[in-house]
Short mmCIF file of C-alpha atoms in Angstrom, two decimals:
data_model
loop_
_atom_site.label_atom_id
_atom_site.label_comp_id
_atom_site.label_asym_id
_atom_site.label_seq_id
_atom_site.Cartn_x
_atom_site.Cartn_y
_atom_site.Cartn_z
CA MET P 1 -3.90 18.72 18.54
CA ASN P 2 -4.19 16.55 21.47
CA MET P 3 -2.26 13.35 22.27
CA THR P 4 0.11 11.51 24.17
CA LEU P 5 3.83 11.85 24.13
CA SER P 6 4.22 8.02 23.73
CA ASN P 7 1.95 8.20 20.33
CA ARG P 8 4.48 10.79 19.01
CA ASP P 9 7.64 8.78 20.02
CA MET P 10 6.17 5.50 18.64
CA MET P 11 5.18 7.47 15.42
CA MET P 12 8.59 9.03 15.17
CA ALA P 13 10.54 5.93 15.88
CA LEU P 14 8.30 4.39 13.04
CA GLY P 15 9.31 7.15 10.52
CA LYS P 16 12.96 6.95 11.31
CA ALA P 17 13.21 3.09 10.97
CA ALA P 18 11.24 3.50 7.67
CA ARG P 19 13.73 6.09 6.23
CA THR P 20 16.63 3.60 7.14
CA ALA P 21 15.01 0.78 5.59
CA ALA P 22 14.32 2.59 2.52
CA HIS P 23 18.09 3.64 2.11
CA LYS P 24 18.69 -0.35 1.87
CA LEU P 25 15.49 -1.22 0.00
CA ALA P 26 16.86 1.40 -2.84
CA LEU P 27 19.59 -0.65 -3.33
CA ALA P 28 18.20 -4.07 -3.27
CA SER P 29 18.22 -6.10 -6.64
CA THR P 30 15.21 -7.10 -8.66
CA ASP P 31 15.76 -10.59 -7.98
CA GLN P 32 15.72 -10.03 -4.09
CA LYS P 33 12.76 -8.30 -3.96
CA ASN P 34 10.79 -10.93 -6.34
CA GLN P 35 12.39 -13.33 -4.02
CA ALA P 36 11.04 -11.27 -0.90
CA LEU P 37 7.27 -11.16 -2.59
CA ARG P 38 7.18 -14.86 -3.40
CA ALA P 39 8.28 -15.38 0.46
CA MET P 40 5.37 -13.26 1.67
CA ALA P 41 3.23 -15.17 -0.63
CA SER P 42 4.24 -18.44 0.96
CA GLU P 43 3.98 -17.18 4.69
CA ILE P 44 0.45 -15.88 4.12
CA ARG P 45 -0.43 -19.51 2.74
CA ALA P 46 1.28 -21.06 5.73
CA GLN P 47 -0.20 -18.40 8.25
CA ALA P 48 -3.74 -18.54 6.63
CA SER P 49 -5.43 -20.02 9.83
CA ALA P 50 -3.79 -17.43 11.92
CA ILE P 51 -4.90 -14.68 9.33
CA ALA P 52 -8.55 -16.10 9.71
CA ASP P 53 -8.55 -16.19 13.43
CA ALA P 54 -7.27 -12.78 13.57
CA ASN P 55 -9.75 -11.63 11.35
CA ALA P 56 -12.56 -13.20 13.52
CA GLN P 57 -11.82 -11.04 16.32
CA ASP P 58 -12.22 -8.37 13.87
CA LEU P 59 -15.39 -9.75 12.72
CA ASP P 60 -16.83 -10.41 16.18
CA ALA P 61 -16.19 -6.84 17.35
CA ALA P 62 -17.79 -5.30 13.82
CA LYS P 63 -20.57 -7.49 14.69
CA ALA P 64 -20.76 -6.15 18.36
CA LYS P 65 -21.06 -2.81 16.81
CA ASP P 66 -23.69 -3.79 14.50
CA LEU P 67 -21.99 -2.41 11.39
CA LYS P 68 -23.64 -2.55 7.99
CA ALA P 69 -23.49 -6.16 6.21
CA SER P 70 -21.87 -4.21 3.35
CA PHE P 71 -18.90 -3.10 5.88
CA ILE P 72 -18.83 -6.71 7.27
CA ASP P 73 -18.33 -8.35 3.84
CA ARG P 74 -15.22 -6.08 2.75
CA LEU P 75 -13.74 -6.95 6.16
CA THR P 76 -14.17 -10.71 5.92
CA LEU P 77 -11.24 -12.67 5.03
CA THR P 78 -12.50 -16.14 3.56
CA PRO P 79 -9.69 -18.53 2.62
CA PRO P 80 -10.31 -17.63 -1.38
CA ARG P 81 -9.59 -13.85 -0.34
CA ILE P 82 -6.41 -14.69 1.72
CA GLU P 83 -5.38 -17.11 -1.34
CA ALA P 84 -5.90 -14.17 -3.44
CA MET P 85 -3.47 -11.94 -1.45
CA ALA P 86 -0.87 -14.57 -1.93
CA LYS P 87 -1.42 -14.86 -5.67
CA GLY P 88 -1.63 -10.99 -5.90
CA LEU P 89 2.06 -10.57 -4.38
CA GLU P 90 3.39 -13.23 -6.80
CA ASP P 91 1.88 -11.67 -9.89
CA MET P 92 3.76 -8.21 -8.44
CA ALA P 93 7.08 -10.47 -8.63
CA ASP P 94 6.42 -11.15 -12.35
CA LEU P 95 5.90 -7.64 -13.07
CA PRO P 96 8.94 -5.59 -14.54
CA ASP P 97 11.28 -3.79 -12.00
CA PRO P 98 10.05 -0.09 -12.39
CA VAL P 99 13.41 1.17 -10.50
CA GLY P 100 15.96 1.97 -12.98
CA GLU P 101 13.58 2.17 -15.87
CA VAL P 102 14.79 4.74 -18.38
CA MET P 103 11.61 6.87 -19.50
CA SER P 104 13.39 9.09 -21.80
CA LYS P 105 16.48 10.30 -23.21
CA TRP P 106 17.99 12.93 -25.32
CA THR P 107 21.26 14.97 -26.12
CA ARG P 108 21.97 18.29 -25.93
CA PRO P 109 23.19 20.83 -28.72
CA ASN P 110 26.45 20.92 -26.50
CA GLY P 111 26.74 17.12 -26.78
CA LEU P 112 25.61 16.52 -22.81
CA GLU P 113 23.31 13.39 -22.73
CA ILE P 114 20.44 13.36 -20.31
CA SER P 115 18.08 10.73 -18.95
CA ARG P 116 14.95 10.71 -17.49
CA VAL P 117 15.19 7.58 -15.09
CA ARG P 118 12.49 5.87 -12.41
CA VAL P 119 14.07 5.96 -8.98
CA PRO P 120 12.20 5.20 -5.58
CA ILE P 121 10.47 8.02 -3.93
CA GLY P 122 11.63 6.90 -0.30
CA VAL P 123 9.20 6.39 2.45
CA ILE P 124 5.22 5.94 1.70
CA GLY P 125 2.33 6.39 4.00
CA ILE P 126 -0.67 4.49 3.03
CA ILE P 127 -3.97 5.53 5.00
CA TYR P 128 -6.91 3.16 3.87
CA GLU P 129 -9.96 1.72 5.54
CA SER P 130 -10.89 -1.51 6.97
CA ARG P 131 -10.31 -3.61 3.74
CA PRO P 132 -7.40 -5.95 5.27
CA ASN P 133 -6.43 -7.44 1.70
CA VAL P 134 -5.23 -3.84 0.82
CA THR P 135 -2.64 -4.56 3.46
CA ALA P 136 -0.81 -7.04 1.28
CA ASP P 137 -1.30 -5.01 -1.96
CA ALA P 138 -0.07 -1.74 -0.55
CA GLY P 139 3.18 -3.24 1.33
CA GLY P 140 3.77 -5.48 -1.55
CA LEU P 141 3.66 -2.82 -4.53
CA CYS P 142 5.87 -0.15 -2.39
CA MET P 143 8.46 -2.90 -1.99
CA LYS P 144 8.41 -3.83 -5.56
CA SER P 145 9.27 -0.27 -6.56
CA GLY P 146 11.89 0.44 -3.70
CA ASN P 147 9.84 2.60 -1.35
CA ALA P 148 9.34 1.80 2.41
CA ALA P 149 5.77 1.93 3.53
CA ILE P 150 4.11 2.88 6.92
CA LEU P 151 0.62 1.17 6.48
CA ARG P 152 -2.45 2.67 8.65
CA GLY P 153 -5.37 0.91 7.88
CA GLY P 154 -8.89 1.23 9.59
CA SER P 155 -9.32 0.39 13.16
CA ASP P 156 -11.80 -2.39 12.47
CA SER P 157 -9.26 -4.67 10.70
CA ILE P 158 -6.33 -4.08 13.12
CA HIS P 159 -5.94 -7.82 14.08
CA SER P 160 -6.33 -8.83 10.38
CA SER P 161 -3.88 -6.29 9.12
CA ALA P 162 -1.33 -6.96 11.80
CA ALA P 163 -1.22 -10.89 11.08
CA ILE P 164 -0.62 -10.04 7.39
CA VAL P 165 1.97 -7.43 8.11
CA ALA P 166 3.81 -10.39 10.16
CA CYS P 167 4.10 -12.41 7.12
CA LEU P 168 5.29 -9.41 4.92
CA GLN P 169 7.98 -8.64 7.35
CA LYS P 170 8.91 -12.49 7.80
CA GLY P 171 9.44 -12.34 3.60
CA LEU P 172 11.41 -9.40 3.75
CA ALA P 173 13.88 -11.04 6.41
CA SER P 174 13.89 -14.24 4.73
CA VAL P 175 16.13 -12.66 2.16
CA GLY P 176 17.86 -10.38 3.97
CA LEU P 177 15.74 -6.97 3.59
CA PRO P 178 15.11 -5.08 6.72
CA GLU P 179 11.48 -5.90 8.12
CA THR P 180 11.13 -2.16 8.84
CA ALA P 181 10.75 -1.58 5.18
CA ILE P 182 7.14 -2.59 5.87
CA GLN P 183 5.65 -1.53 8.91
CA MET P 184 2.08 -1.13 10.52
CA VAL P 185 0.83 1.50 12.67
CA PRO P 186 -0.15 -0.41 15.59
CA SER P 187 -2.62 1.96 17.36
CA ALA P 188 -6.27 2.66 16.29
CA ASP P 189 -5.52 6.23 17.80
CA ARG P 190 -6.75 8.80 14.92
CA ASP P 191 -3.96 11.08 16.62
CA CYS P 192 -1.38 8.96 14.77
CA VAL P 193 -3.09 9.61 11.46
CA GLY P 194 -2.41 13.27 12.34
CA LEU P 195 1.22 12.66 12.64
CA MET P 196 1.53 10.73 9.72
CA LEU P 197 -0.13 13.84 7.83
CA GLU P 198 2.77 16.20 9.82
CA GLY P 199 5.16 13.96 7.61
CA LEU P 200 6.92 12.35 11.03
CA GLY P 201 9.51 14.59 11.15
CA GLY P 202 10.16 14.83 7.20
CA THR P 203 10.69 11.02 7.52
CA ILE P 204 7.34 10.35 4.98
CA ASP P 205 7.86 11.49 1.36
CA LEU P 206 4.41 10.80 -0.12
CA ILE P 207 0.95 10.10 1.44
CA VAL P 208 -1.53 7.71 -0.55
CA PRO P 209 -5.12 7.57 0.85
CA ARG P 210 -7.29 4.92 -0.06
CA GLY P 211 -11.02 4.83 0.55
CA GLY P 212 -13.97 7.17 0.31
CA ARG P 213 -14.67 10.68 -0.01
CA SER P 214 -14.35 11.85 3.68
CA LEU P 215 -11.17 9.88 4.23
CA VAL P 216 -9.31 11.20 1.15
CA GLU P 217 -10.63 14.91 1.93
CA ARG P 218 -9.31 14.65 5.59
CA VAL P 219 -5.96 13.49 4.19
CA GLN P 220 -5.76 16.14 1.67
CA GLN P 221 -6.77 18.97 4.10
CA GLY P 222 -4.75 17.92 6.95
CA ALA P 223 -1.54 16.83 5.01
CA ARG P 224 1.74 18.73 5.20
CA VAL P 225 3.64 16.59 2.70
CA PRO P 226 2.93 15.32 -0.94
CA VAL P 227 -0.58 13.59 -1.19
CA PHE P 228 -1.25 11.47 -4.28
CA SER P 229 -5.04 11.21 -4.07
CA HIS P 230 -8.23 10.44 -5.60
CA LEU P 231 -11.77 11.09 -5.24
CA GLU P 232 -14.49 8.35 -6.48
CA GLY P 233 -15.33 8.61 -10.41
CA ILE P 234 -17.45 6.82 -12.53
CA CYS P 235 -15.99 5.98 -16.05
CA HIS P 236 -17.95 4.87 -18.82
CA VAL P 237 -16.50 3.16 -21.95
CA TYR P 238 -18.74 3.02 -25.00
CA VAL P 239 -18.13 0.71 -27.80
CA ASP P 240 -19.05 1.34 -31.28
CA LYS P 241 -20.52 -1.49 -33.56
CA ALA P 242 -17.58 -0.84 -35.69
CA ALA P 243 -14.95 -1.35 -32.91
CA ASP P 244 -12.58 -4.29 -32.68
CA THR P 245 -14.20 -6.24 -30.04
CA GLU P 246 -10.81 -7.58 -28.67
CA MET P 247 -9.30 -4.26 -28.41
CA ALA P 248 -12.68 -2.92 -26.64
CA CYS P 249 -12.44 -5.83 -24.29
CA SER P 250 -8.74 -5.07 -23.46
CA ILE P 251 -9.34 -1.49 -23.07
CA ALA P 252 -12.47 -2.03 -20.55
CA LEU P 253 -10.24 -4.38 -18.61
CA ASN P 254 -7.31 -2.31 -18.21
CA ALA P 255 -9.56 0.79 -17.47
CA LYS P 256 -11.12 -1.29 -14.45
CA MET P 257 -7.95 -3.01 -13.35
#
């Protein structure tokens, strides 16, 4: 792989910092994590103008490239979309903490009691396309579940994502959690993605791709660490005339959302 030494050094530093942060985050209390999420939401609202300005830079560059209107729409952060990011973080704070949840337990014939308990994974690398709102979603969900995140969004949303990550990091710091629990790859160089797929010297525990088929397939083919992947799929729910309508609506909503 052809890359500069500075890229490798930068990425390795991100991985080491994330690994250190993950150890501290795994021990964070539920209340501390929820306070961080609400602080992140408040900071996004406070910095809405700065986020919009950063997004304008990305939009100008995208329009100069004559990218498709549908792509421009996904890239655009309107005031309602910025508010939706903040609200999404607050919704995460209201979710139960998965860390420490006992999934099952049983007793062996010799009296030994065994439990299966949820624990954080560690450091999660998330590679996604140019939907800047995913930056807040991915960072918040990783933090809620006690995992450090290294985020690599599409190059066309780099300014927007950087502005959002700054808010997330300020929220972390406000409650005494390490800012490096949520980091963003600051370079649009694709070599950085290759380094993430290699695992950054063993510091990344899992890669999560979010995007179209080409992105997911590249991650699947190139990763040297576990991948939690998906491909596009179309699911249909058929409702029988005798079905409970309220139940059917609940199932359909859950299946989609």
